[in-house]
Coordinates of C-alpha atoms and ligand atoms in Angstrom, one line a residue:
M1 CA -0.1 -0.3 0.2
Q2 CA 1.6 3.3 -0.6
E3 CA 2.1 5.8 2.4
L4 CA 1.3 9.1 2.2
R5 CA 3.9 11.2 0.7
A6 CA 3.0 15.1 0.0
L7 CA -0.3 16.9 0.6
I8 CA -1.0 19.2 -2.6
F9 CA -3.0 22.3 -1.3
D10 CA -5.6 24.4 -3.5
V11 CA -5.2 28.0 -2.4
D12 CA -8.3 30.4 -3.5
G13 CA -10.8 29.1 -0.4
T14 CA -8.4 26.3 0.6
L15 CA -5.4 28.1 2.2
A16 CA -7.3 31.5 2.8
D17 CA -11.0 32.6 1.7
T18 CA -9.6 35.2 -0.8
E19 CA -12.5 35.5 -2.9
R20 CA -15.1 37.5 -1.7
D21 CA -12.8 40.0 0.3
G22 CA -10.1 39.8 -2.2
H23 CA -9.9 39.2 -5.8
R24 CA -13.6 40.0 -5.9
V25 CA -12.6 43.4 -4.4
A26 CA -9.5 43.5 -6.9
F27 CA -11.7 42.8 -10.0
N28 CA -14.1 45.8 -9.2
Q29 CA -11.4 48.1 -8.2
A30 CA -9.6 46.9 -11.9
F31 CA -13.0 47.8 -13.5
A32 CA -13.4 51.5 -11.8
E33 CA -9.9 52.3 -12.9
A34 CA -11.0 51.6 -16.3
R35 CA -14.1 53.5 -16.0
L36 CA -16.1 50.9 -16.4
D37 CA -19.4 50.7 -14.8
W38 CA -19.1 47.0 -14.0
H39 CA -19.5 45.7 -10.5
W40 CA -19.1 42.3 -9.2
S41 CA -22.0 41.9 -6.1
V42 CA -20.5 39.0 -3.4
E43 CA -24.3 37.5 -5.0
R44 CA -22.7 37.8 -8.8
Y45 CA -19.4 36.6 -8.0
G46 CA -20.8 33.6 -6.6
E47 CA -22.2 33.0 -10.0
L48 CA -19.4 33.3 -11.9
L49 CA -17.2 31.4 -9.4
R50 CA -18.0 28.5 -11.6
V51 CA -15.7 29.8 -14.1
T52 CA -12.5 29.2 -12.6
G53 CA -9.0 31.8 -13.8
G54 CA -9.9 35.3 -13.7
K55 CA -9.5 36.0 -17.5
E56 CA -11.7 33.2 -18.0
R57 CA -14.1 34.6 -15.7
I58 CA -14.1 38.5 -17.3
R59 CA -14.5 36.1 -20.5
Q60 CA -17.6 34.5 -18.9
Y61 CA -19.0 37.7 -17.6
L62 CA -19.1 39.3 -21.1
S63 CA -20.5 36.4 -22.8
E64 CA -23.6 36.7 -20.0
D65 CA -23.8 40.8 -19.6
H66 CA -22.0 42.5 -22.6
P67 CA -21.9 40.0 -25.6
E68 CA -21.6 42.5 -28.2
M69 CA -18.1 43.5 -26.5
L70 CA -16.7 39.7 -27.4
A71 CA -16.8 40.7 -31.4
D72 CA -14.4 43.7 -30.6
P73 CA -11.0 42.8 -32.1
G74 CA -9.0 44.3 -29.1
I75 CA -11.3 42.2 -26.6
E76 CA -8.3 39.5 -25.7
E77 CA -5.6 42.4 -25.0
R78 CA -8.2 44.2 -22.9
I79 CA -9.0 41.4 -21.1
R80 CA -5.4 40.9 -20.4
A81 CA -5.4 44.3 -19.4
L82 CA -8.1 44.2 -16.9
H83 CA -6.7 41.6 -15.8
A84 CA -2.7 42.9 -14.9
A85 CA -4.3 45.3 -13.2
K86 CA -6.7 43.2 -11.2
T87 CA -3.6 41.4 -9.9
R88 CA -2.0 44.5 -9.3
H89 CA -4.8 45.5 -7.0
Y90 CA -5.1 41.8 -5.7
V91 CA -1.4 41.9 -4.1
R92 CA -1.4 45.2 -2.8
L93 CA -5.0 43.9 -1.1
L94 CA -2.6 41.0 0.1
E95 CA 0.4 43.1 1.2
G96 CA -2.0 45.1 3.3
G97 CA -2.2 42.2 5.6
S98 CA -6.4 41.8 5.5
I99 CA -6.5 38.1 4.5
P100 CA -5.2 35.4 6.9
L101 CA -5.0 32.1 6.5
R102 CA -8.1 29.6 7.5
P103 CA -8.0 28.2 10.7
G104 CA -5.5 25.1 11.2
V105 CA -3.7 26.1 7.9
R106 CA -1.0 26.7 10.0
R107 CA -1.2 24.0 12.4
L108 CA -1.4 21.7 9.6
L109 CA 1.5 22.8 7.3
D110 CA 4.1 22.4 10.8
Q111 CA 2.6 19.0 11.2
A112 CA 3.1 17.6 8.2
E113 CA 6.9 19.3 7.9
Q114 CA 7.8 17.7 11.0
A115 CA 6.3 14.4 9.9
G116 CA 8.2 14.4 6.2
I117 CA 5.1 14.9 4.4
R118 CA 5.9 17.0 1.2
L119 CA 4.3 20.0 0.4
A120 CA 2.8 21.3 -2.8
I121 CA 0.4 23.7 -4.3
A122 CA -1.9 23.1 -7.7
T123 CA -4.3 26.3 -8.1
T124 CA -5.9 28.1 -10.7
T125 CA -4.5 31.9 -9.6
T126 CA -1.6 33.3 -10.8
P127 CA 1.7 32.7 -9.5
E128 CA 2.5 36.4 -8.4
N129 CA -0.9 35.8 -5.9
V130 CA 0.0 32.9 -4.5
T131 CA 3.7 34.3 -3.5
A132 CA 1.9 37.4 -1.6
L133 CA -0.6 35.7 0.1
L134 CA 2.2 33.0 1.7
R135 CA 4.8 35.9 2.3
A136 CA 2.0 38.1 3.6
T137 CA 0.5 35.1 6.1
L138 CA 4.0 33.0 7.0
G139 CA 6.3 35.4 6.2
E140 CA 8.9 36.2 3.8
D141 CA 9.9 32.5 3.8
G142 CA 6.3 31.4 3.2
P143 CA 6.6 30.3 -0.6
W144 CA 9.6 28.0 0.1
R145 CA 7.7 25.9 2.3
F146 CA 6.0 24.4 -1.1
E147 CA 8.4 22.0 -2.5
V148 CA 6.1 23.1 -5.9
I149 CA 3.9 25.6 -6.8
S150 CA 1.8 24.9 -10.0
A151 CA 0.0 27.8 -10.8
G152 CA -2.1 29.4 -13.5
D153 CA -1.2 29.5 -17.1
V154 CA 1.2 27.0 -16.5
V155 CA -1.0 24.4 -17.7
P156 CA -3.5 24.7 -21.1
E157 CA -6.5 24.2 -19.2
K158 CA -7.6 25.4 -15.3
K159 CA -9.6 23.4 -12.8
P160 CA -11.9 21.2 -13.3
A161 CA -9.6 19.9 -15.8
P162 CA -7.1 17.9 -13.9
D163 CA -3.7 19.4 -15.8
I164 CA -2.5 21.5 -12.7
F165 CA -2.5 18.3 -10.3
T166 CA -1.1 16.2 -13.1
H167 CA 1.4 19.5 -13.6
A168 CA 2.1 19.0 -9.5
L169 CA 2.3 15.3 -9.3
E170 CA 5.4 15.8 -12.1
A171 CA 6.9 18.5 -10.4
L172 CA 7.3 16.2 -7.2
G173 CA 8.3 13.0 -8.9
L174 CA 5.3 11.3 -7.2
P175 CA 2.3 8.9 -8.7
P176 CA -1.4 10.2 -7.7
E177 CA -1.3 7.5 -5.3
A178 CA 1.1 8.8 -3.0
G179 CA -0.8 12.0 -2.8
L180 CA -3.6 13.7 -1.0
A181 CA -5.0 17.1 -2.1
L182 CA -6.7 19.8 -0.2
E183 CA -9.9 21.2 -2.0
D184 CA -12.6 23.5 -1.3
S185 CA -14.8 23.3 -5.0
D186 CA -16.5 20.9 -7.2
N187 CA -14.3 22.3 -9.9
G188 CA -11.5 21.2 -7.7
V189 CA -12.3 17.7 -6.6
R190 CA -13.2 17.2 -10.4
A191 CA -9.7 18.2 -11.0
A192 CA -8.0 16.4 -8.4
R193 CA -9.9 12.9 -9.1
G194 CA -9.3 13.7 -12.7
A195 CA -5.7 13.5 -11.9
G196 CA -5.9 10.2 -9.8
L197 CA -5.8 12.1 -6.3
A198 CA -7.5 11.2 -2.9
V199 CA -9.4 14.8 -2.0
V200 CA -10.5 15.8 1.2
V201 CA -12.8 19.0 1.2
T202 CA -12.8 22.1 3.5
T203 CA -16.3 24.2 2.0
N204 CA -16.5 28.1 2.8
D205 CA -19.7 30.2 2.2
Y206 CA -19.4 30.1 -1.4
T207 CA -18.8 26.2 -2.1
R208 CA -21.0 24.9 1.0
D209 CA -24.0 23.3 -1.4
Q210 CA -21.5 22.2 -4.2
D211 CA -21.7 18.3 -4.9
F212 CA -18.0 16.6 -3.5
S213 CA -18.9 13.1 -5.0
G214 CA -15.5 11.2 -4.8
A215 CA -14.3 12.9 -1.9
L216 CA -12.8 11.4 0.9
A217 CA -13.8 13.3 3.3
V218 CA -16.0 16.8 3.3
L219 CA -15.2 19.4 6.4
D220 CA -16.3 22.8 7.3
G221 CA -12.2 23.5 8.0
F222 CA -9.5 22.2 9.3
G223 CA -10.2 23.1 13.0
E224 CA -8.2 23.7 15.8
P225 CA -8.1 22.0 19.3
E226 CA -9.9 24.7 20.7
R227 CA -12.7 25.0 17.7
P228 CA -12.6 21.7 15.9
A229 CA -14.5 21.3 12.2
R230 CA -17.7 19.7 11.9
V231 CA -17.5 16.4 9.3
L232 CA -20.0 17.3 6.5
A233 CA -19.5 13.9 4.8
G234 CA -17.6 10.6 5.2
P235 CA -15.6 9.4 6.7
P236 CA -18.2 7.1 8.4
R237 CA -17.3 8.9 11.8
S238 CA -19.1 12.0 12.0
G239 CA -19.4 14.5 14.5
S240 CA -16.4 16.8 14.8
V241 CA -12.7 16.4 14.4
V242 CA -9.2 18.4 14.4
V243 CA -7.9 17.7 10.9
D244 CA -4.1 16.6 11.5
V245 CA -1.4 14.4 9.8
P246 CA -2.8 11.2 12.0
T247 CA -6.3 11.8 10.6
L248 CA -5.4 12.4 7.2
R249 CA -3.2 9.0 7.2
G250 CA -6.3 7.2 8.5
W251 CA -8.5 8.5 6.1
F252 CA -5.7 7.8 3.4
A253 CA -5.0 4.3 4.7
A254 CA -8.7 3.6 4.4
R255 CA -8.8 4.6 0.9
T256 CA -6.4 3.0 -0.6
S257 CA -6.8 -0.3 1.1
G258 CA -10.6 -0.3 0.3
Ligands
XBP301 C1 -9.0 30.0 -7.9 C2 -9.5 30.9 -9.3 C3 -9.2 31.8 -9.0 C4 -9.2 33.2 -8.2 C5 -8.6 34.1 -9.5 O1 -10.0 28.5 -8.1 O2 -10.8 31.2 -9.9 O3 -9.3 32.1 -10.8 O4 -10.7 33.8 -8.5 O5 -6.9 33.9 -10.1 P1 -9.4 27.6 -7.5 P2 -6.5 35.2 -11.2 O6 -9.3 27.6 -6.0 O7 -9.8 26.2 -8.2 O8 -7.8 27.3 -7.9 O9 -7.4 36.2 -11.3 O10 -5.2 35.5 -11.0 O11 -6.9 34.2 -12.6
MG302 MG1 -10.4 27.1 -4.5

């Protein structure tokens, strides 16, 4: 039986709640700066989150709300420029320190390192966003705690395609049977499962009602000793739990032997 050798973390929604008060705000700042009267409300952004990737999300919005603009020959360049401005705003927002890691993340990273489990990232978001978040929350060395950071346009197809997880596994030099993905969304679960990985889900306000079939366990967070997480689906044991390395190893072993 393969033992657990690596944890492969999603970023947005899993390491930190970045979407509503981070990415969404930065998109709106970029629109305002470009003198566009577009504004993505919390609710509208939830709908647009179905499409992963910021440039892809802008394109989706245009196809729904301003389809005539997509015929403009300069539209791809316009989207690229808007997205570059959004990244600038988002990084500045992170540097201000307003977005913390989700409860239990720091503890789990420390415990995994102590247990000799390798750490990696597989995310749809732009690489600069990942390093800015890790620096702002874990300090200057934050990004170096992850052996592999697979992010953004490094693969042609974003989640739910499995490509970004396959990219991370190849960089780690591990088969999928040796890794566990940590995700927050149905698109992420599909991507991880498509790459052959087991996956544990921690939900958030935007993803709570999604379909997580195929996940090993679904929880409302990683939990902390003083405030354990709630188990929402599988494993058989229910109730509350602090997700630590022995817990993950237990779920992982039950899956590979099952
Ligand atoms: C995260 C995303 C990202 C961010 C925006 O998906 O969809 O696109 O919302 O990032 P996941 P960029 O957590 O499943 O990886 O604007 O940098 O593309
Ligand atoms: Mg996510």
